[in-house]
Short mmCIF file of C-alpha atoms and ligand atoms in Angstrom, two decimals:
data_model
loop_
_atom_site.label_atom_id
_atom_site.label_comp_id
_atom_site.label_asym_id
_atom_site.label_seq_id
_atom_site.Cartn_x
_atom_site.Cartn_y
_atom_site.Cartn_z
CA MET A 1 -107.95 39.67 81.63
CA LEU A 2 -107.83 37.03 78.89
CA LYS A 3 -110.48 38.13 75.92
CA VAL A 4 -110.89 35.97 72.89
CA GLU A 5 -112.25 38.50 70.87
CA ASN A 6 -114.51 37.35 67.72
CA VAL A 7 -112.33 34.77 66.74
CA LYS A 8 -113.34 32.83 63.97
CA LYS A 9 -111.05 29.10 63.35
CA ALA A 10 -111.88 27.12 60.05
CA PHE A 11 -110.40 23.78 59.25
CA GLY A 12 -110.60 23.66 56.03
CA ALA A 13 -113.95 24.09 54.65
CA ALA A 14 -115.28 23.88 57.91
CA THR A 15 -115.75 26.48 60.40
CA VAL A 16 -114.64 24.97 63.69
CA LEU A 17 -115.61 28.42 65.58
CA ASP A 18 -117.35 30.87 64.82
CA GLY A 19 -116.33 34.78 65.96
CA VAL A 20 -116.46 33.71 69.12
CA ASN A 21 -115.97 36.30 72.22
CA LEU A 22 -115.22 35.59 76.22
CA THR A 23 -114.15 37.33 78.34
CA VAL A 24 -112.21 35.71 81.26
CA SER A 25 -111.49 38.29 84.26
CA PRO A 26 -108.83 37.10 87.74
CA GLY A 27 -110.49 34.88 89.80
CA GLU A 28 -112.87 33.75 87.50
CA VAL A 29 -113.89 30.26 86.42
CA VAL A 30 -115.49 30.75 83.21
CA SER A 31 -116.89 26.77 82.13
CA ILE A 32 -117.30 26.17 78.65
CA LEU A 33 -120.23 23.25 77.88
CA GLY A 34 -121.53 22.62 74.79
CA SER A 35 -121.85 18.75 72.29
CA SER A 36 -118.56 17.15 70.82
CA GLY A 37 -117.11 18.40 67.35
CA SER A 38 -118.87 21.95 68.97
CA GLY A 39 -115.01 23.73 69.18
CA LYS A 40 -114.23 23.40 73.02
CA SER A 41 -110.79 21.84 72.63
CA THR A 42 -110.55 24.22 69.17
CA LEU A 43 -110.91 27.36 71.23
CA ILE A 44 -108.19 26.28 74.80
CA ARG A 45 -105.73 25.78 71.77
CA CYS A 46 -106.60 28.54 69.78
CA ILE A 47 -105.57 30.93 73.64
CA ASN A 48 -102.82 28.42 73.98
CA GLY A 49 -101.58 29.28 70.64
CA LEU A 50 -100.92 25.72 69.64
CA GLU A 51 -104.00 26.98 66.75
CA LYS A 52 -103.50 29.51 64.03
CA LEU A 53 -106.16 31.79 64.45
CA ASN A 54 -108.10 32.55 60.71
CA GLY A 55 -110.76 36.06 62.13
CA GLY A 56 -110.00 37.70 65.65
CA ARG A 57 -108.06 37.88 68.09
CA ILE A 58 -107.36 36.68 71.62
CA VAL A 59 -105.25 38.81 74.45
CA ILE A 60 -104.07 37.42 77.81
CA ASP A 61 -103.06 40.23 79.38
CA ASP A 62 -103.00 42.74 76.95
CA PHE A 63 -99.96 39.84 75.23
CA ASP A 64 -101.66 39.09 71.50
CA VAL A 65 -101.02 35.80 71.21
CA ALA A 66 -101.60 36.37 67.30
CA LYS A 67 -97.75 37.98 67.13
CA PRO A 68 -94.89 35.94 67.88
CA LYS A 69 -92.98 38.25 69.70
CA GLU A 70 -96.32 38.13 72.82
CA LEU A 71 -96.73 34.83 72.94
CA ALA A 72 -93.82 33.22 74.33
CA GLU A 73 -95.13 35.99 77.28
CA ALA A 74 -98.71 35.19 76.44
CA ARG A 75 -98.07 31.16 77.55
CA LYS A 76 -95.77 32.77 80.24
CA ARG A 77 -99.11 33.42 81.94
CA SER A 78 -101.51 30.37 80.92
CA ALA A 79 -100.93 26.72 81.22
CA THR A 80 -102.71 23.50 80.01
CA VAL A 81 -103.56 20.56 81.78
CA PHE A 82 -105.14 17.70 78.81
CA GLN A 83 -107.13 15.17 78.88
CA LEU A 84 -104.75 12.62 78.44
CA PHE A 85 -102.33 14.50 80.79
CA ASN A 86 -98.97 14.30 77.64
CA LEU A 87 -96.77 14.41 80.53
CA TYR A 88 -92.87 14.07 79.81
CA PRO A 89 -92.56 9.32 79.97
CA HIS A 90 -89.17 9.52 80.48
CA MET A 91 -89.01 12.40 82.91
CA THR A 92 -90.08 11.91 87.72
CA THR A 93 -93.17 13.48 88.50
CA LEU A 94 -91.14 15.94 90.05
CA GLN A 95 -88.47 17.07 86.33
CA ASN A 96 -92.36 17.12 84.81
CA ILE A 97 -93.47 19.93 87.21
CA ALA A 98 -89.46 21.47 87.17
CA LEU A 99 -88.99 21.50 83.64
CA ALA A 100 -90.05 24.75 82.54
CA PRO A 101 -90.46 26.76 85.63
CA VAL A 102 -86.55 26.38 85.81
CA GLU A 103 -85.62 26.74 82.23
CA VAL A 104 -88.90 29.58 80.35
CA LEU A 105 -89.07 31.02 83.91
CA LYS A 106 -84.80 30.58 84.95
CA ARG A 107 -85.78 30.00 87.80
CA PRO A 108 -83.23 28.30 90.66
CA ARG A 109 -83.63 24.97 90.55
CA ALA A 110 -83.40 23.94 94.00
CA GLU A 111 -86.03 26.52 94.69
CA VAL A 112 -88.36 24.88 91.82
CA GLU A 113 -88.22 21.39 93.15
CA GLN A 114 -88.70 22.85 96.80
CA GLU A 115 -92.42 24.21 95.45
CA ALA A 116 -92.93 21.62 92.79
CA ARG A 117 -92.26 18.82 96.05
CA ALA A 118 -95.06 21.30 98.39
CA LEU A 119 -97.02 20.91 94.96
CA LEU A 120 -97.30 17.43 95.44
CA ALA A 121 -98.18 16.69 98.95
CA SER A 122 -100.80 19.53 98.51
CA VAL A 123 -102.37 17.09 95.82
CA GLY A 124 -101.80 13.61 97.98
CA LEU A 125 -98.48 12.42 96.43
CA SER A 126 -95.65 13.44 98.83
CA ASP A 127 -94.14 9.58 97.62
CA LYS A 128 -94.74 9.54 93.79
CA VAL A 129 -91.89 12.08 93.53
CA ASP A 130 -89.18 9.95 92.25
CA ALA A 131 -91.82 8.30 90.27
CA TYR A 132 -91.66 7.91 86.86
CA PRO A 133 -95.83 8.32 85.14
CA ALA A 134 -96.56 4.60 83.76
CA HIS A 135 -96.00 4.16 87.02
CA LEU A 136 -98.74 6.12 88.45
CA SER A 137 -102.93 6.15 88.71
CA GLY A 138 -104.56 8.22 85.14
CA GLY A 139 -105.81 10.44 88.30
CA GLN A 140 -102.11 10.41 89.78
CA ARG A 141 -101.03 11.97 86.48
CA GLN A 142 -103.26 14.26 85.91
CA ARG A 143 -103.06 15.57 89.32
CA VAL A 144 -99.29 15.71 88.41
CA GLY A 145 -100.45 17.33 85.25
CA ILE A 146 -102.57 19.71 86.97
CA CYS A 147 -99.18 20.18 89.00
CA ARG A 148 -97.14 20.94 86.48
CA ALA A 149 -99.33 23.46 85.13
CA LEU A 150 -100.04 24.92 88.72
CA ALA A 151 -95.40 25.54 88.76
CA MET A 152 -95.56 27.86 86.44
CA LYS A 153 -97.66 29.99 88.14
CA PRO A 154 -100.34 31.54 85.79
CA ARG A 155 -102.47 33.53 85.60
CA TYR A 156 -105.17 31.64 83.65
CA LEU A 157 -105.63 28.03 84.54
CA LEU A 158 -106.51 26.49 80.82
CA LEU A 159 -108.01 22.64 82.01
CA ASP A 160 -109.91 21.16 78.78
CA GLU A 161 -111.64 17.20 79.81
CA VAL A 162 -109.57 16.46 82.56
CA THR A 163 -111.11 14.21 83.48
CA SER A 164 -111.92 12.21 80.41
CA ALA A 165 -109.63 9.53 80.70
CA LEU A 166 -110.33 8.44 83.82
CA ASP A 167 -112.35 6.20 86.18
CA PRO A 168 -115.00 7.09 88.32
CA GLU A 169 -112.87 7.96 91.55
CA MET A 170 -110.07 8.58 90.04
CA THR A 171 -112.56 11.81 88.32
CA ALA A 172 -113.65 12.83 91.66
CA GLU A 173 -110.14 12.62 93.25
CA VAL A 174 -109.09 15.47 90.33
CA LEU A 175 -112.13 17.10 91.05
CA ALA A 176 -111.80 17.46 94.54
CA ILE A 177 -108.01 19.29 93.87
CA LEU A 178 -109.81 21.37 91.13
CA ALA A 179 -112.83 22.26 93.61
CA LYS A 180 -110.48 23.47 96.25
CA LEU A 181 -107.87 25.70 93.38
CA ALA A 182 -111.19 27.35 92.82
CA ARG A 183 -112.22 28.26 96.41
CA GLU A 184 -108.48 29.36 96.45
CA GLY A 185 -109.62 31.98 93.60
CA THR A 186 -107.26 30.77 90.78
CA THR A 187 -109.04 31.34 87.82
CA MET A 188 -109.80 29.02 85.17
CA LEU A 189 -110.83 28.09 82.17
CA PHE A 190 -112.50 24.35 82.14
CA VAL A 191 -114.05 22.74 79.59
CA THR A 192 -115.09 19.68 81.13
CA HIS A 193 -118.22 17.15 80.63
CA GLU A 194 -118.86 16.94 84.41
CA VAL A 195 -122.36 19.74 84.51
CA ASP A 196 -123.08 18.83 88.15
CA PHE A 197 -119.17 19.86 89.11
CA ALA A 198 -118.59 23.31 86.68
CA ARG A 199 -122.39 24.04 88.64
CA GLN A 200 -121.27 24.06 91.57
CA ILE A 201 -117.48 25.56 90.78
CA SER A 202 -118.36 27.48 87.46
CA ASN A 203 -119.40 31.95 88.23
CA ARG A 204 -120.20 31.85 84.68
CA ILE A 205 -120.45 29.06 82.11
CA VAL A 206 -120.89 29.29 78.73
CA PHE A 207 -122.30 26.32 75.55
CA LEU A 208 -120.08 26.42 72.92
CA ASP A 209 -123.02 25.32 69.72
CA LYS A 210 -121.34 24.08 66.13
CA GLY A 211 -118.49 27.28 66.87
CA VAL A 212 -120.76 29.69 68.64
CA LEU A 213 -120.92 30.67 71.38
CA LEU A 214 -124.60 30.72 72.38
CA VAL A 215 -124.61 31.97 75.74
CA ASP A 216 -122.37 33.33 78.99
CA LEU A 217 -124.21 33.02 81.41
CA PRO A 218 -123.58 32.95 85.19
CA THR A 219 -123.60 30.20 86.95
CA LYS A 220 -127.33 30.16 88.23
CA LYS A 221 -129.46 31.81 85.55
CA PHE A 222 -127.48 29.31 82.72
CA PHE A 223 -129.44 26.76 84.68
CA ALA A 224 -132.33 28.59 85.54
CA ALA A 225 -135.53 27.79 83.49
CA SER A 226 -135.66 31.69 81.82
CA GLY A 227 -131.76 31.08 81.52
CA GLY A 228 -130.19 29.06 79.41
CA LEU A 229 -132.66 26.33 79.80
CA ALA A 230 -134.55 28.79 77.55
CA GLN A 231 -132.89 27.91 75.13
CA PRO A 232 -133.65 24.36 73.10
CA ARG A 233 -130.51 23.32 72.30
CA ILE A 234 -128.96 23.88 75.99
CA ALA A 235 -132.61 22.38 77.38
CA GLN A 236 -132.23 18.71 75.19
CA PHE A 237 -127.41 18.46 75.73
CA LEU A 238 -128.70 19.31 79.34
CA SER A 239 -131.19 16.18 80.26
CA LYS A 240 -128.85 14.54 77.49
CA MET A 241 -125.49 14.64 79.48
CA LYS A 242 -128.73 13.73 82.53
CA LYS A 243 -129.40 10.85 81.29
CA ASP A 244 -125.30 9.30 79.88
CA MET B 1 -57.74 -33.26 57.99
CA ARG B 2 -58.39 -33.45 61.78
CA LEU B 3 -59.74 -29.71 63.93
CA ASP B 4 -56.29 -29.14 65.95
CA LEU B 5 -56.61 -26.33 67.80
CA THR B 6 -54.48 -26.20 70.53
CA ILE B 7 -51.16 -25.16 67.09
CA LEU B 8 -53.21 -21.67 67.82
CA ALA B 9 -52.16 -21.83 71.81
CA PRO B 10 -49.45 -19.31 71.14
CA TYR B 11 -51.61 -16.64 68.74
CA LEU B 12 -54.37 -16.44 71.41
CA GLY B 13 -52.73 -12.60 72.48
CA PHE B 14 -52.21 -12.11 69.28
CA LEU B 15 -55.76 -12.97 68.22
CA GLY B 16 -56.56 -11.59 71.72
CA GLN B 17 -55.05 -7.50 70.72
CA GLY B 18 -57.18 -7.93 67.59
CA ALA B 19 -59.89 -8.71 69.00
CA ALA B 20 -59.36 -5.48 71.04
CA LEU B 21 -58.78 -3.49 68.42
CA THR B 22 -62.07 -5.11 66.59
CA ALA B 23 -63.79 -3.49 69.77
CA VAL B 24 -61.85 -0.09 69.79
CA ILE B 25 -62.89 0.77 66.16
CA CYS B 26 -66.31 -0.54 67.17
CA LEU B 27 -67.42 1.51 69.63
CA LEU B 28 -66.21 5.11 68.19
CA SER B 29 -67.30 4.32 65.06
CA LEU B 30 -70.44 3.66 66.72
CA ALA B 31 -70.57 7.01 68.86
CA GLY B 32 -69.42 8.60 65.29
CA ALA B 33 -72.21 6.95 63.73
CA VAL B 34 -75.11 8.08 66.60
CA VAL B 35 -73.54 11.55 66.47
CA LEU B 36 -73.65 12.07 62.99
CA GLY B 37 -77.11 9.71 62.73
CA MET B 38 -78.49 12.69 64.76
CA LEU B 39 -76.82 15.35 63.39
CA VAL B 40 -78.62 14.29 59.68
CA ALA B 41 -81.91 13.10 62.05
CA ILE B 42 -82.61 17.10 62.70
CA ALA B 43 -81.26 18.12 58.98
CA ARG B 44 -84.06 15.71 57.80
CA THR B 45 -86.42 17.83 60.20
CA SER B 46 -84.78 21.48 58.66
CA GLN B 47 -87.00 23.91 57.71
CA THR B 48 -84.59 24.55 55.12
CA VAL B 49 -85.15 22.85 52.04
CA TRP B 50 -80.63 22.07 50.54
CA ILE B 51 -80.66 21.21 54.21
CA ARG B 52 -82.89 18.59 54.66
CA ARG B 53 -82.13 17.62 50.30
CA LEU B 54 -78.63 16.88 51.38
CA ALA B 55 -79.25 14.99 54.71
CA PHE B 56 -81.32 12.79 52.48
CA ILE B 57 -78.74 12.42 49.71
CA TYR B 58 -76.06 11.39 52.39
CA VAL B 59 -78.63 8.87 53.67
CA ASP B 60 -79.30 7.29 50.24
CA VAL B 61 -76.00 7.95 49.39
CA PHE B 62 -74.06 5.76 52.09
CA ARG B 63 -76.26 3.04 52.08
CA ASN B 64 -76.27 2.41 47.72
CA ILE B 65 -72.73 1.93 48.07
CA PRO B 66 -70.35 -1.33 49.45
CA PHE B 67 -68.92 0.02 51.84
CA ILE B 68 -65.11 -1.94 50.44
CA VAL B 69 -65.58 0.79 47.69
CA GLN B 70 -66.10 2.96 50.52
CA LEU B 71 -63.44 2.26 51.95
CA PHE B 72 -61.35 2.36 49.18
CA PHE B 73 -61.31 5.64 47.65
CA PHE B 74 -61.04 7.16 51.92
CA TYR B 75 -57.66 5.25 51.75
CA TYR B 76 -56.61 4.61 48.25
CA GLY B 77 -58.13 7.60 46.59
CA LEU B 78 -58.30 10.63 48.98
CA PRO B 79 -54.09 10.46 48.87
CA GLU B 80 -53.78 11.23 45.39
CA ILE B 81 -55.89 14.92 46.22
CA GLY B 82 -53.26 14.56 49.12
CA ILE B 83 -55.59 13.35 52.38
CA TYR B 84 -53.73 11.31 53.65
CA ILE B 85 -55.45 9.83 57.11
CA ASP B 86 -53.67 6.34 58.46
CA ALA B 87 -55.46 2.88 58.08
CA ILE B 88 -57.09 2.83 61.50
CA THR B 89 -58.27 6.17 61.63
CA THR B 90 -59.73 6.16 57.70
CA GLY B 91 -61.24 2.76 59.69
CA VAL B 92 -63.27 4.67 61.96
CA ILE B 93 -64.42 7.91 59.68
CA ALA B 94 -65.53 5.06 56.99
CA LEU B 95 -67.44 2.84 59.46
CA SER B 96 -68.87 6.38 61.29
CA ILE B 97 -70.33 7.59 57.86
CA ALA B 98 -71.26 4.18 56.66
CA GLY B 99 -72.87 3.45 60.21
CA GLY B 100 -74.13 7.38 60.23
CA ALA B 101 -76.26 7.16 57.55
CA TYR B 102 -78.73 3.81 58.91
CA ALA B 103 -78.14 5.89 62.28
CA SER B 104 -79.89 8.45 60.98
CA ASP B 105 -83.35 6.17 60.44
CA ALA B 106 -83.31 4.63 63.75
CA ILE B 107 -83.36 8.38 65.82
CA ARG B 108 -85.83 9.50 62.67
CA SER B 109 -87.84 7.03 63.32
CA GLY B 110 -88.16 7.21 67.44
CA ILE B 111 -88.24 10.93 66.54
CA LEU B 112 -91.09 10.51 64.47
CA ALA B 113 -92.82 7.52 67.42
CA ILE B 114 -93.22 10.69 70.00
CA ASP B 115 -96.64 11.43 71.03
CA ASN B 116 -97.39 14.76 69.45
CA GLY B 117 -99.31 15.45 72.56
CA ILE B 118 -96.09 15.63 74.25
CA LEU B 119 -94.30 17.81 72.53
CA GLU B 120 -98.07 20.55 73.02
CA ALA B 121 -97.56 20.10 76.31
CA ALA B 122 -94.13 20.75 75.89
CA GLU B 123 -94.86 23.86 73.31
CA VAL B 124 -97.16 25.53 75.81
CA SER B 125 -95.61 26.07 78.70
CA GLY B 126 -93.18 28.46 77.47
CA LEU B 127 -90.01 26.13 76.21
CA SER B 128 -88.17 26.84 73.37
CA LYS B 129 -87.27 24.20 70.51
CA ARG B 130 -83.37 23.60 71.35
CA VAL B 131 -84.83 22.59 75.43
CA THR B 132 -87.63 20.51 73.75
CA PHE B 133 -85.15 19.04 71.31
CA THR B 134 -82.18 18.13 73.65
CA ARG B 135 -84.42 17.62 77.56
CA ILE B 136 -87.33 15.81 76.10
CA VAL B 137 -87.13 14.42 72.15
CA LEU B 138 -83.68 12.83 71.62
CA PRO B 139 -83.96 11.34 75.74
CA ILE B 140 -87.05 9.87 74.33
CA ALA B 141 -86.28 9.18 70.44
CA LEU B 142 -82.48 7.57 72.03
CA ARG B 143 -84.11 5.57 74.61
CA THR B 144 -86.87 3.47 72.18
CA SER B 145 -83.67 3.25 68.97
CA VAL B 146 -81.83 1.94 70.98
CA ARG B 147 -82.08 -1.99 69.23
CA PRO B 148 -81.72 0.19 66.00
CA LEU B 149 -78.81 0.88 67.19
CA GLY B 150 -77.57 -2.31 68.51
CA SER B 151 -78.04 -3.74 64.81
CA VAL B 152 -76.10 -0.73 63.77
CA LEU B 153 -73.47 -1.55 65.81
CA ILE B 154 -73.42 -5.50 65.68
CA ASN B 155 -73.53 -4.94 61.30
CA MET B 156 -70.03 -2.88 62.33
CA ILE B 157 -68.94 -5.70 64.25
CA LEU B 158 -69.37 -7.76 61.14
CA THR B 159 -68.19 -4.77 58.73
CA SER B 160 -65.49 -3.87 61.18
CA SER B 161 -63.47 -7.04 58.97
CA ILE B 162 -63.15 -5.28 56.03
CA LEU B 163 -61.31 -3.15 57.20
CA SER B 164 -58.51 -5.95 56.79
CA THR B 165 -58.17 -4.82 53.61
CA ILE B 166 -56.58 -1.88 54.28
CA THR B 167 -53.69 -3.29 56.38
CA VAL B 168 -55.99 -2.60 59.93
CA ASN B 169 -54.97 -5.84 62.43
CA GLU B 170 -58.47 -6.01 63.98
CA LEU B 171 -59.34 -9.32 64.38
CA THR B 172 -59.44 -10.31 61.21
CA GLY B 173 -56.33 -9.06 60.15
CA GLN B 174 -54.54 -10.42 62.61
CA ALA B 175 -56.39 -14.51 62.09
CA LYS B 176 -55.39 -14.07 57.75
CA ILE B 177 -51.58 -13.16 59.40
CA VAL B 178 -52.11 -16.60 62.46
CA ALA B 179 -52.61 -18.42 59.08
CA SER B 180 -50.41 -17.72 56.25
CA ASP B 181 -48.14 -18.20 59.69
CA THR B 182 -48.70 -21.88 60.65
CA PHE B 183 -50.81 -23.19 57.25
CA ARG B 184 -53.33 -24.15 59.45
CA PRO B 185 -56.70 -21.30 57.91
CA PHE B 186 -58.96 -24.08 59.08
CA GLU B 187 -58.30 -24.05 62.20
CA VAL B 188 -58.07 -20.09 61.88
CA TYR B 189 -60.99 -19.14 60.38
CA ALA B 190 -63.05 -22.18 61.90
CA VAL B 191 -62.13 -19.86 65.48
CA LEU B 192 -62.99 -16.23 63.74
CA LEU B 193 -66.72 -17.71 62.33
CA VAL B 194 -66.82 -18.95 66.45
CA VAL B 195 -65.69 -15.58 68.10
CA TYR B 196 -67.44 -13.14 65.88
CA ALA B 197 -70.45 -14.65 66.65
CA ALA B 198 -70.03 -14.88 69.80
CA LEU B 199 -69.17 -11.34 69.74
CA THR B 200 -72.52 -10.68 67.66
CA TRP B 201 -73.90 -13.19 70.16
CA LEU B 202 -72.93 -11.18 73.73
CA VAL B 203 -73.51 -7.89 72.10
CA SER B 204 -77.51 -8.71 71.36
CA ILE B 205 -77.82 -9.43 74.67
CA GLY B 206 -76.01 -6.74 76.02
CA ILE B 207 -78.08 -4.29 73.91
CA SER B 208 -81.45 -6.34 74.94
CA ARG B 209 -80.79 -5.70 78.47
CA LEU B 210 -79.42 -1.65 78.18
CA HIS B 211 -83.16 -1.23 75.66
CA LYS B 212 -85.40 -3.22 79.07
CA ARG B 213 -83.40 -0.46 81.39
CA LEU B 214 -84.26 2.08 80.17
CA ASN B 215 -87.60 2.12 78.32
CA ARG B 216 -88.58 0.44 82.00
CA ASP B 217 -89.54 4.03 83.01
CA LEU B 218 -91.66 4.31 79.38
CA ALA B 219 -94.95 4.24 79.60
CA SER B 220 -95.05 2.88 75.93
CA GLU B 221 -92.61 0.12 75.60
CA ALA B 222 -92.13 -0.98 79.52
CA ALA B 223 -92.50 -4.69 78.87
N1 LIG C 301 -106.67 19.59 63.37
C1 LIG C 301 -107.98 19.11 62.64
N2 LIG C 301 -107.99 19.39 61.28
C2 LIG C 301 -109.95 19.44 61.11
N3 LIG C 301 -110.82 19.76 61.58
C3 LIG C 301 -110.35 19.15 63.07
C4 LIG C 301 -109.32 19.31 63.86
N4 LIG C 301 -109.34 19.72 65.06
C5 LIG C 301 -110.45 19.40 65.70
N5 LIG C 301 -111.90 19.68 63.82
C6 LIG C 301 -113.21 19.61 63.57
O1 LIG C 301 -113.26 20.97 64.83
C7 LIG C 301 -113.72 20.00 65.18
C8 LIG C 301 -114.34 20.58 66.67
O2 LIG C 301 -113.18 20.11 66.93
P1 LIG C 301 -112.55 20.00 69.35
O3 LIG C 301 -112.33 19.47 69.12
O4 LIG C 301 -113.02 21.44 68.89
O5 LIG C 301 -114.70 19.74 68.82
P2 LIG C 301 -115.07 19.06 70.67
O6 LIG C 301 -115.89 20.47 71.37
O7 LIG C 301 -114.04 19.63 71.85
O8 LIG C 301 -115.50 18.22 70.68
P3 LIG C 301 -115.29 17.15 72.15
O9 LIG C 301 -116.78 17.71 73.53
O10 LIG C 301 -115.80 15.85 71.64
O11 LIG C 301 -114.08 16.99 72.79
C9 LIG C 301 -114.57 19.15 65.08
O12 LIG C 301 -115.16 18.78 63.92
C10 LIG C 301 -113.19 17.93 64.58
O13 LIG C 301 -113.34 17.35 63.93
MG1 LIG C 302 -112.69 18.18 72.80
#
């Protein structure tokens, strides 16, 4: 289980996360919605250890990310897909994907590369094995980003607005892959502005508002008039999203 | 006064030897400067204060002393305290040390220019600091610093002429000998001017090519 317990995070005087609690169990897809600046990215960055907590605790399968000795184990259990891909520009797609499994998990290169090719094939990029990121479209780069994360065989896949740098067509091709992963039972914590998509694939939806986790509801309930929509902040957010 | 280049014909091989020595010295010194520059660039980002300070002092000091003074210190000064190094080795060491100060700047800016998102991706995937540095940071930084490192090399070619003052018979050293043998300094040094200009011009073309080749696959500076 991935457990976020009463997490607090501040940048200087600004409190960005204010006592957030969240649990993600294996097999679940949990989407995080919230306006810009509500702390969604910060929460993801706390989970993958890029930000230090000011309070509370985050444990991934019992490994505490705040403890240097446990962080490495926690990181082996999660993998992150980034909004701006963050591929290694001097490496081919295959090298991008194979680097961490070989260096961190110490797995044999031949085996890792074989899996990497299979992953690339599964996202329709068989012909881009030896291409460099600069020669790929945004959608293709993000598919490589997803493969790079999956190659670590993470128990929890963290995704932070992975389609917001993409045009609608590329967004569709990336979302199709995520939908497939969801069907296959990949555990995902998914920050997004794609409300409709979140509704399709999520088991639960949580809503962050100014660093406070306002609701944590099963998807159906979140969109029900008596559930999430009963909260004025959420109703407002959803109607604004519809308009955009 | 007439320019009569034919009188230099018998000395072409001799001058060629000098040019070859210049090339060897500069390549060795470039290698030394890049290795030193890399170490110093790393040291300048070290967590340990005194290592950082030492690196800054090195860069500052060697950039602010005339090269000929550094060279004389190594060649004429060190033997006084019992350290004897032959002239060519002294030249290579001096050029490496002087060049290293500039190379560290070039490599350092290459390191600092790396997109933080890339480093974060490496960090969250669990890559160690060492692997991140050797497999990601350094390869990118070296690619992006090809041009500034090329300037270091060109500077080195020019500066290596000063080694003639400590009896190293590189290109300028040989030319001096030819000039005094033939009593035709005008012709000799006219040729020398052209040869150095041609040499640095060729090197700068080579550097541009290398830069293009190594960076064609990188997103930012593919052009
Ligand atoms: N490194 C930082 N230093 C200072 N403030 C920061 C830092 N990172 C984030 N913040 C602030 O924290 C707040 C939450 O930022 P965060 O990026 O988590 O929001 P978000 O919900 O992901 O927004 P968006 O939907 O725009 O991505 C913002 O007000 C932001 O300005
Ligand atoms: Mg964000």
